[in-house]
Structures are given as structure tokens and as C-alpha cells.
């Protein structure tokens, strides 16, 4: 459940609780540093735990300039590394000041890692700080080609925590161009953009977008412990179509042959 990345929406915490209570699905709650100070973050976390939320993915949060409310102020008392330290303390029964809170919390602590940063060394170093702070699993940002994931995986696999790969199918050529040029922290390789630009209709573009996301999953599935599939503009049917037909892990190589990809997306020259 995303924590208001682009503007005001229902409280992520409230929605997560509703999902858990009414749908019987255990939610993964994104928790951002942007809109709360240290006191507010601790209060919300204790409230979330009291209402049964256990799974968190901790993020620094998008700057307000990235959304539609450029005049809104942001807090950022800490970043995601500091937030991971805070939740780890709560799990040990202490607040950020070292004071006992009574019974400790039991949060499962997740963090994000960017698969295509401008400075990979800095991203890996920051990821390692998050793990030192208590991160127990990580979700990558959207991966649009498996070579990008391979470069990251080679650097972080030794850390030993579970990794969930993020994928997001393109809905159209315009959608791909927007993600490539307008969304901070997202990297869409030129070869992927070229595939989308070569399409001649919105229907074909949508099919290619789904195929690209599926190819990534086929190539990396044996190297990750889960997947986070985003639904473009709320199109849950598109997200589900990415997963449809992937088959069991044992079928990975057969699917790779069918899609014309090698391990980690090393494409055949003919393709």
C-alpha cells in the first residue's frame, strides 16, 4: 500500500488495516519519512502495530516537487536509513530516545533499492547501511530490463536478505516515455524504449509492455524471492496478465527459449 507518493490519498495505514480486516490479505505498508516528524512517525508506527500491521517497507519519500503540490512542505527529520534504525529500536522495546515503550513491536522491516541509479556505488553503500540498520528484505524499484537487475544483483546478493524484484508493464509508448523522462529515480534503457517506439498502435504497445515485464521475470526469477508487480494507472488486469502463463520455476528455461532471452536477459543477436 503506497504512502501518498504523488498527492493526498486515503491514509495508507487506514487502507492497509481495511484490507487486512475486510479482505483477509496481509498487507505490506509503505511508510514514508516525508510527511511526519519523529514524534508522529513513532506514534503512527505504534498505532499500526496495535491494529495488527506487521509488514513495512520504509522509504524516504518523494519530494513534494515531484507531485502536484509543489507548495506543500516536507519534514524529512530522518531518511529511510534513520527510519530503519527507528523501527529496529521499536522492535527492541525502545523509542528513538532510548526510553522503554513497554512490549516491543514485531515489525518485519523492508526497504527499497534502486536498480538503475546514476551512481551504483552510492546506491549499494546506502543499501548496506539499511541492512545494518535492520532491514530484513528489500524491494527493487521497477526493472525494465534484466541486465540492469543483474548489475545490481551482483553487488547486493552477498548481503543475504530476500529480494523482491519490482516490475511495471508499460501501458503505451507515451507511458514509457513519461517514466523514462519525467519520473525521478526511474531508468528505462534506450533499447527498451526503442522496442516500445517501434509499435504502431496502442494495443500493440500494451502487448509489448506486458511482454517486456514478463521477460524480466522469466530471466530473474531464480535469483529473487518474490515479485512486486505494479498496475499502470490502476490497471490491475494488466498487472495480472504479466503473471499469467509464467508457469512454475522449473519451466523458466523453456519460457526463456520461447521469449528469446537468456539468463539475466542476455539477448540473442538475432533477436
CSV table of C-alpha atoms in Angstrom, one decimal:
chain,number,residue,atom,x,y,z
A,1,UNK,CA,0.0,0.0,0.0
A,2,UNK,CA,1.9,3.2,-1.2
A,3,UNK,CA,2.1,6.1,1.2
A,4,UNK,CA,0.8,9.0,-0.8
A,5,UNK,CA,3.7,9.3,-3.2
A,6,UNK,CA,2.2,11.9,-5.6
A,7,UNK,CA,-0.5,13.6,-3.5
A,8,UNK,CA,-3.3,13.3,-1.0
A,9,UNK,CA,-5.0,9.9,-0.9
A,10,UNK,CA,-6.6,7.8,1.8
A,11,UNK,CA,-4.2,7.2,4.6
A,12,UNK,CA,-2.0,4.2,3.7
A,13,UNK,CA,-2.3,2.9,7.2
A,14,UNK,CA,-6.1,3.1,7.2
A,15,UNK,CA,-6.3,1.4,3.8
A,16,UNK,CA,-3.9,-1.3,5.0
A,17,UNK,CA,-6.0,-2.0,8.0
A,18,UNK,CA,-9.2,-2.2,5.9
A,19,UNK,CA,-7.5,-4.6,3.5
A,20,UNK,CA,-6.4,-6.8,6.4
A,21,UNK,CA,-9.8,-6.7,8.1
A,22,UNK,CA,-12.2,-6.9,5.2
A,23,UNK,CA,-10.2,-8.9,2.6
A,24,UNK,CA,-8.2,-11.1,4.8
A,25,UNK,CA,-5.0,-10.2,3.0
A,26,UNK,CA,-1.8,-9.4,4.9
A,27,UNK,CA,-0.7,-6.0,3.6
A,28,UNK,CA,2.7,-4.6,3.1
A,29,UNK,CA,2.5,-1.0,4.3
A,30,UNK,CA,4.8,1.6,2.7
A,31,UNK,CA,5.9,4.1,5.4
A,32,UNK,CA,7.5,7.4,4.4
A,33,UNK,CA,9.6,10.0,6.2
A,34,UNK,CA,8.3,12.9,4.2
A,35,UNK,CA,5.1,13.9,6.0
A,36,UNK,CA,5.8,13.1,9.6
A,37,UNK,CA,8.3,14.3,12.3
A,38,UNK,CA,10.0,11.9,14.7
A,39,UNK,CA,7.1,12.0,17.2
A,40,UNK,CA,4.5,11.5,14.5
A,41,UNK,CA,6.3,8.6,12.9
A,42,UNK,CA,6.7,6.8,16.2
A,43,UNK,CA,3.0,7.4,17.1
A,44,UNK,CA,1.8,6.1,13.7
A,45,UNK,CA,4.0,3.0,13.9
A,46,UNK,CA,2.8,2.1,17.4
A,47,UNK,CA,-0.8,2.6,16.2
A,48,UNK,CA,-0.1,0.4,13.1
A,49,UNK,CA,1.2,-2.3,15.3
A,50,UNK,CA,-1.7,-2.1,17.7
A,51,UNK,CA,-4.0,-2.6,14.7
A,52,UNK,CA,-2.2,-5.7,13.5
A,53,UNK,CA,0.1,-4.3,10.8
A,54,UNK,CA,3.4,-6.2,10.8
A,55,UNK,CA,5.0,-5.7,7.3
A,56,UNK,CA,6.6,-2.4,6.5
A,57,UNK,CA,8.6,-1.1,3.5
A,58,UNK,CA,10.4,2.0,4.7
A,59,UNK,CA,11.1,4.8,2.2
A,60,UNK,CA,12.5,8.4,2.5
A,61,UNK,CA,9.6,9.6,0.3
A,62,UNK,CA,9.3,11.6,-2.9
A,63,UNK,CA,10.0,15.4,-2.7
A,64,UNK,CA,6.8,17.4,-2.9
A,65,UNK,CA,8.1,19.0,-6.1
A,66,UNK,CA,7.6,15.6,-7.8
A,67,UNK,CA,3.9,15.7,-7.4
A,68,UNK,CA,1.0,18.2,-7.9
A,69,UNK,CA,1.5,20.1,-4.6
A,70,UNK,CA,4.8,21.9,-5.0
A,71,UNK,CA,3.9,24.4,-2.3
A,72,UNK,CA,3.5,21.7,0.4
A,73,UNK,CA,6.2,21.4,2.9
A,74,UNK,CA,8.1,18.2,3.7
A,75,UNK,CA,9.6,17.1,7.0
A,76,UNK,CA,12.3,14.6,6.4
A,77,UNK,CA,13.5,14.5,10.1
A,78,UNK,CA,15.2,11.3,9.1
A,79,UNK,CA,15.7,9.3,5.9
A,80,UNK,CA,15.0,5.7,5.2
A,81,UNK,CA,18.2,4.6,7.0
A,82,UNK,CA,17.2,6.5,10.1
A,83,UNK,CA,13.7,5.2,9.9
A,84,UNK,CA,15.0,1.6,9.7
A,85,UNK,CA,17.0,2.3,12.9
A,86,UNK,CA,13.8,3.7,14.5
A,87,UNK,CA,11.7,0.6,13.7
A,88,UNK,CA,14.6,-1.7,14.8
A,89,UNK,CA,14.6,0.2,18.2
A,90,UNK,CA,10.8,-0.2,18.5
A,91,UNK,CA,11.3,-3.9,17.8
A,92,UNK,CA,13.7,-3.9,20.8
A,93,UNK,CA,11.2,-2.1,23.0
A,94,UNK,CA,12.8,1.3,22.8
A,95,UNK,CA,11.9,4.7,21.3
A,96,UNK,CA,14.4,6.8,19.4
A,97,UNK,CA,15.4,8.4,22.7
A,98,UNK,CA,16.2,5.1,24.2
A,99,UNK,CA,13.2,5.1,26.5
A,100,UNK,CA,11.2,1.8,27.1
A,101,UNK,CA,7.9,1.6,25.3
A,102,UNK,CA,6.7,-1.5,27.1
A,103,UNK,CA,6.1,-4.5,24.9
A,104,UNK,CA,8.3,-4.4,21.8
A,105,UNK,CA,6.8,-4.2,18.4
A,106,UNK,CA,7.3,-7.1,15.9
A,107,UNK,CA,7.6,-5.4,12.6
A,108,UNK,CA,9.0,-7.2,9.5
A,109,UNK,CA,11.3,-4.5,8.1
A,110,UNK,CA,11.6,-4.0,4.3
A,111,UNK,CA,13.4,-1.3,2.3
A,112,UNK,CA,13.7,-0.1,-1.3
A,113,UNK,CA,16.8,-0.3,-3.6
A,114,UNK,CA,17.1,1.5,-6.9
A,115,UNK,CA,18.1,-1.0,-9.7
A,116,UNK,CA,19.3,1.7,-12.1
A,117,UNK,CA,20.9,4.7,-10.2
A,118,UNK,CA,23.3,7.1,-11.7
A,119,UNK,CA,25.8,6.1,-9.1
A,120,UNK,CA,25.6,2.4,-8.4
A,121,UNK,CA,28.4,2.5,-5.8
A,122,UNK,CA,26.5,5.1,-3.7
A,123,UNK,CA,23.2,3.1,-4.0
A,124,UNK,CA,24.9,-0.1,-2.9
A,125,UNK,CA,26.6,1.6,0.0
A,126,UNK,CA,23.2,3.1,1.1
A,127,UNK,CA,21.6,-0.3,0.8
A,128,UNK,CA,24.2,-1.8,3.1
A,129,UNK,CA,23.5,1.0,5.6
A,130,UNK,CA,19.8,0.0,5.5
A,131,UNK,CA,20.7,-3.6,6.2
A,132,UNK,CA,23.0,-2.6,9.1
A,133,UNK,CA,20.0,-0.6,10.4
A,134,UNK,CA,17.8,-3.7,10.5
A,135,UNK,CA,16.3,-4.3,7.0
A,136,UNK,CA,15.2,-7.9,6.6
A,137,UNK,CA,14.1,-7.8,3.0
A,138,UNK,CA,14.3,-5.4,0.0
A,139,UNK,CA,12.1,-4.5,-3.0
A,140,UNK,CA,13.7,-3.1,-6.1
A,141,UNK,CA,12.3,-0.2,-8.0
A,142,UNK,CA,10.8,-1.0,-11.3
A,143,UNK,CA,13.2,-3.1,-13.5
A,144,UNK,CA,12.7,-2.8,-17.3
A,145,UNK,CA,15.5,-5.0,-18.4
A,146,UNK,CA,17.2,-7.9,-16.7
A,147,UNK,CA,20.7,-6.7,-17.4
A,148,UNK,CA,20.0,-3.7,-15.1
A,149,UNK,CA,18.9,-6.1,-12.4
A,150,UNK,CA,22.0,-8.3,-13.0
A,151,UNK,CA,24.3,-5.4,-12.3
A,152,UNK,CA,22.6,-4.7,-9.1
A,153,UNK,CA,22.2,-8.3,-8.0
A,154,UNK,CA,26.0,-8.9,-8.4
A,155,UNK,CA,26.6,-6.2,-5.9
A,156,UNK,CA,24.0,-7.0,-3.2
A,157,UNK,CA,23.4,-10.7,-3.3
A,158,UNK,CA,26.1,-11.3,-0.7
A,159,UNK,CA,24.1,-9.3,1.8
A,160,UNK,CA,21.9,-12.3,2.1
A,161,UNK,CA,18.4,-10.8,2.7
A,162,UNK,CA,15.4,-11.7,0.5
A,163,UNK,CA,15.0,-9.6,-2.6
A,164,UNK,CA,11.7,-8.9,-4.4
A,165,UNK,CA,12.0,-7.6,-7.9
A,166,UNK,CA,9.8,-4.8,-9.0
A,167,UNK,CA,8.3,-4.8,-12.5
A,168,UNK,CA,5.9,-2.4,-14.1
A,169,UNK,CA,4.3,-3.1,-17.6
A,170,UNK,CA,4.2,-0.1,-19.9
A,171,UNK,CA,0.6,0.8,-20.9
A,172,UNK,CA,1.6,2.8,-24.1
A,173,UNK,CA,4.6,4.5,-25.8
A,174,UNK,CA,3.6,7.7,-24.0
A,175,UNK,CA,3.7,5.9,-20.7
A,176,UNK,CA,7.2,4.5,-21.4
A,177,UNK,CA,8.4,8.0,-22.4
A,178,UNK,CA,6.9,9.5,-19.3
A,179,UNK,CA,8.6,7.0,-17.0
A,180,UNK,CA,11.9,7.4,-18.8
A,181,UNK,CA,12.0,11.2,-18.7
A,182,UNK,CA,9.7,12.6,-16.0
A,183,UNK,CA,9.8,10.2,-13.0
A,184,UNK,CA,12.8,10.7,-10.6
A,185,UNK,CA,14.8,7.6,-9.9
A,186,UNK,CA,13.4,5.6,-12.8
A,187,UNK,CA,15.7,4.3,-15.5
A,188,UNK,CA,14.4,2.9,-18.8
A,189,UNK,CA,17.2,1.7,-21.1
A,190,UNK,CA,17.2,3.0,-24.6
A,191,UNK,CA,16.9,-0.4,-26.1
A,192,UNK,CA,13.6,-0.9,-24.2
A,193,UNK,CA,12.3,2.5,-25.3
A,194,UNK,CA,13.2,1.5,-28.9
A,195,UNK,CA,11.0,-1.6,-28.7
A,196,UNK,CA,8.1,0.5,-27.4
A,197,UNK,CA,8.6,3.2,-30.1
A,198,UNK,CA,8.6,0.5,-32.8
A,199,UNK,CA,5.0,-0.4,-32.1
A,200,UNK,CA,2.3,1.1,-34.4
A,201,UNK,CA,-0.8,1.1,-32.2
A,202,UNK,CA,-1.8,1.4,-28.5
A,203,UNK,CA,-2.9,-2.2,-28.5
A,204,UNK,CA,0.5,-3.4,-29.8
A,205,UNK,CA,2.3,-1.1,-27.3
A,206,UNK,CA,0.4,-2.6,-24.4
A,207,UNK,CA,1.2,-6.1,-25.5
A,208,UNK,CA,4.9,-5.3,-25.9
A,209,UNK,CA,4.8,-3.6,-22.4
A,210,UNK,CA,3.5,-6.8,-20.9
A,211,UNK,CA,6.0,-8.9,-22.8
A,212,UNK,CA,8.9,-6.8,-21.5
A,213,UNK,CA,7.8,-7.1,-17.9
A,214,UNK,CA,7.3,-10.8,-18.3
A,215,UNK,CA,10.7,-11.3,-19.9
A,216,UNK,CA,12.3,-9.6,-16.9
A,217,UNK,CA,10.5,-12.0,-14.5
A,218,UNK,CA,11.5,-15.1,-16.6
A,219,UNK,CA,15.1,-14.0,-16.6
A,220,UNK,CA,15.5,-13.1,-12.9
A,221,UNK,CA,13.0,-15.4,-11.1
A,222,UNK,CA,15.6,-17.9,-9.9
A,223,UNK,CA,17.6,-15.0,-8.3
A,224,UNK,CA,14.8,-13.4,-6.3
A,225,UNK,CA,12.4,-14.4,-3.5
A,226,UNK,CA,9.4,-12.6,-4.8
A,227,UNK,CA,8.0,-10.0,-7.2
A,228,UNK,CA,6.2,-6.7,-6.9
A,229,UNK,CA,4.1,-6.1,-10.0
A,230,UNK,CA,2.8,-2.5,-10.3
A,231,UNK,CA,-0.6,-1.8,-12.1
A,232,UNK,CA,-0.2,1.1,-14.5
A,233,UNK,CA,-2.8,3.7,-13.8
A,234,UNK,CA,-4.7,1.2,-11.7
A,235,UNK,CA,-5.0,-1.4,-14.5
A,236,UNK,CA,-5.0,-4.5,-12.3
A,237,UNK,CA,-5.9,-6.6,-15.3
A,238,UNK,CA,-2.6,-5.6,-17.0
A,239,UNK,CA,-0.6,-6.5,-13.9
A,240,UNK,CA,-2.3,-9.9,-13.7
A,241,UNK,CA,-1.6,-10.5,-17.4
A,242,UNK,CA,2.2,-10.1,-16.7
A,243,UNK,CA,1.9,-13.1,-14.3
A,244,UNK,CA,-0.4,-15.2,-16.4
A,245,UNK,CA,1.3,-18.0,-18.1
A,246,UNK,CA,4.7,-17.7,-16.4
A,247,UNK,CA,4.5,-21.3,-15.2
A,248,UNK,CA,6.4,-23.0,-12.4
A,249,UNK,CA,10.1,-22.1,-11.7
A,250,UNK,CA,11.1,-25.4,-13.3
A,251,UNK,CA,9.7,-24.1,-16.6
A,252,UNK,CA,12.0,-21.0,-16.5
A,253,UNK,CA,14.4,-22.1,-19.2
A,254,UNK,CA,11.5,-23.2,-21.5
A,255,UNK,CA,9.9,-19.8,-21.1
A,256,UNK,CA,13.2,-18.1,-21.8
A,257,UNK,CA,13.6,-20.0,-25.0
A,258,UNK,CA,10.0,-19.1,-26.0
A,259,UNK,CA,10.7,-15.4,-25.3
A,260,UNK,CA,14.1,-15.3,-26.9
A,261,UNK,CA,16.0,-14.4,-23.8
A,262,UNK,CA,18.9,-15.8,-22.0
A,263,UNK,CA,19.7,-15.9,-18.3
A,264,UNK,CA,19.6,-12.3,-17.0
A,265,UNK,CA,18.2,-11.1,-20.3
A,266,UNK,CA,21.3,-11.5,-22.5
A,267,UNK,CA,19.5,-11.3,-25.8
A,268,UNK,CA,20.4,-13.4,-28.8
A,269,UNK,CA,21.9,-11.4,-31.6
A,270,UNK,CA,19.1,-12.4,-33.9
A,271,UNK,CA,16.6,-11.0,-31.5
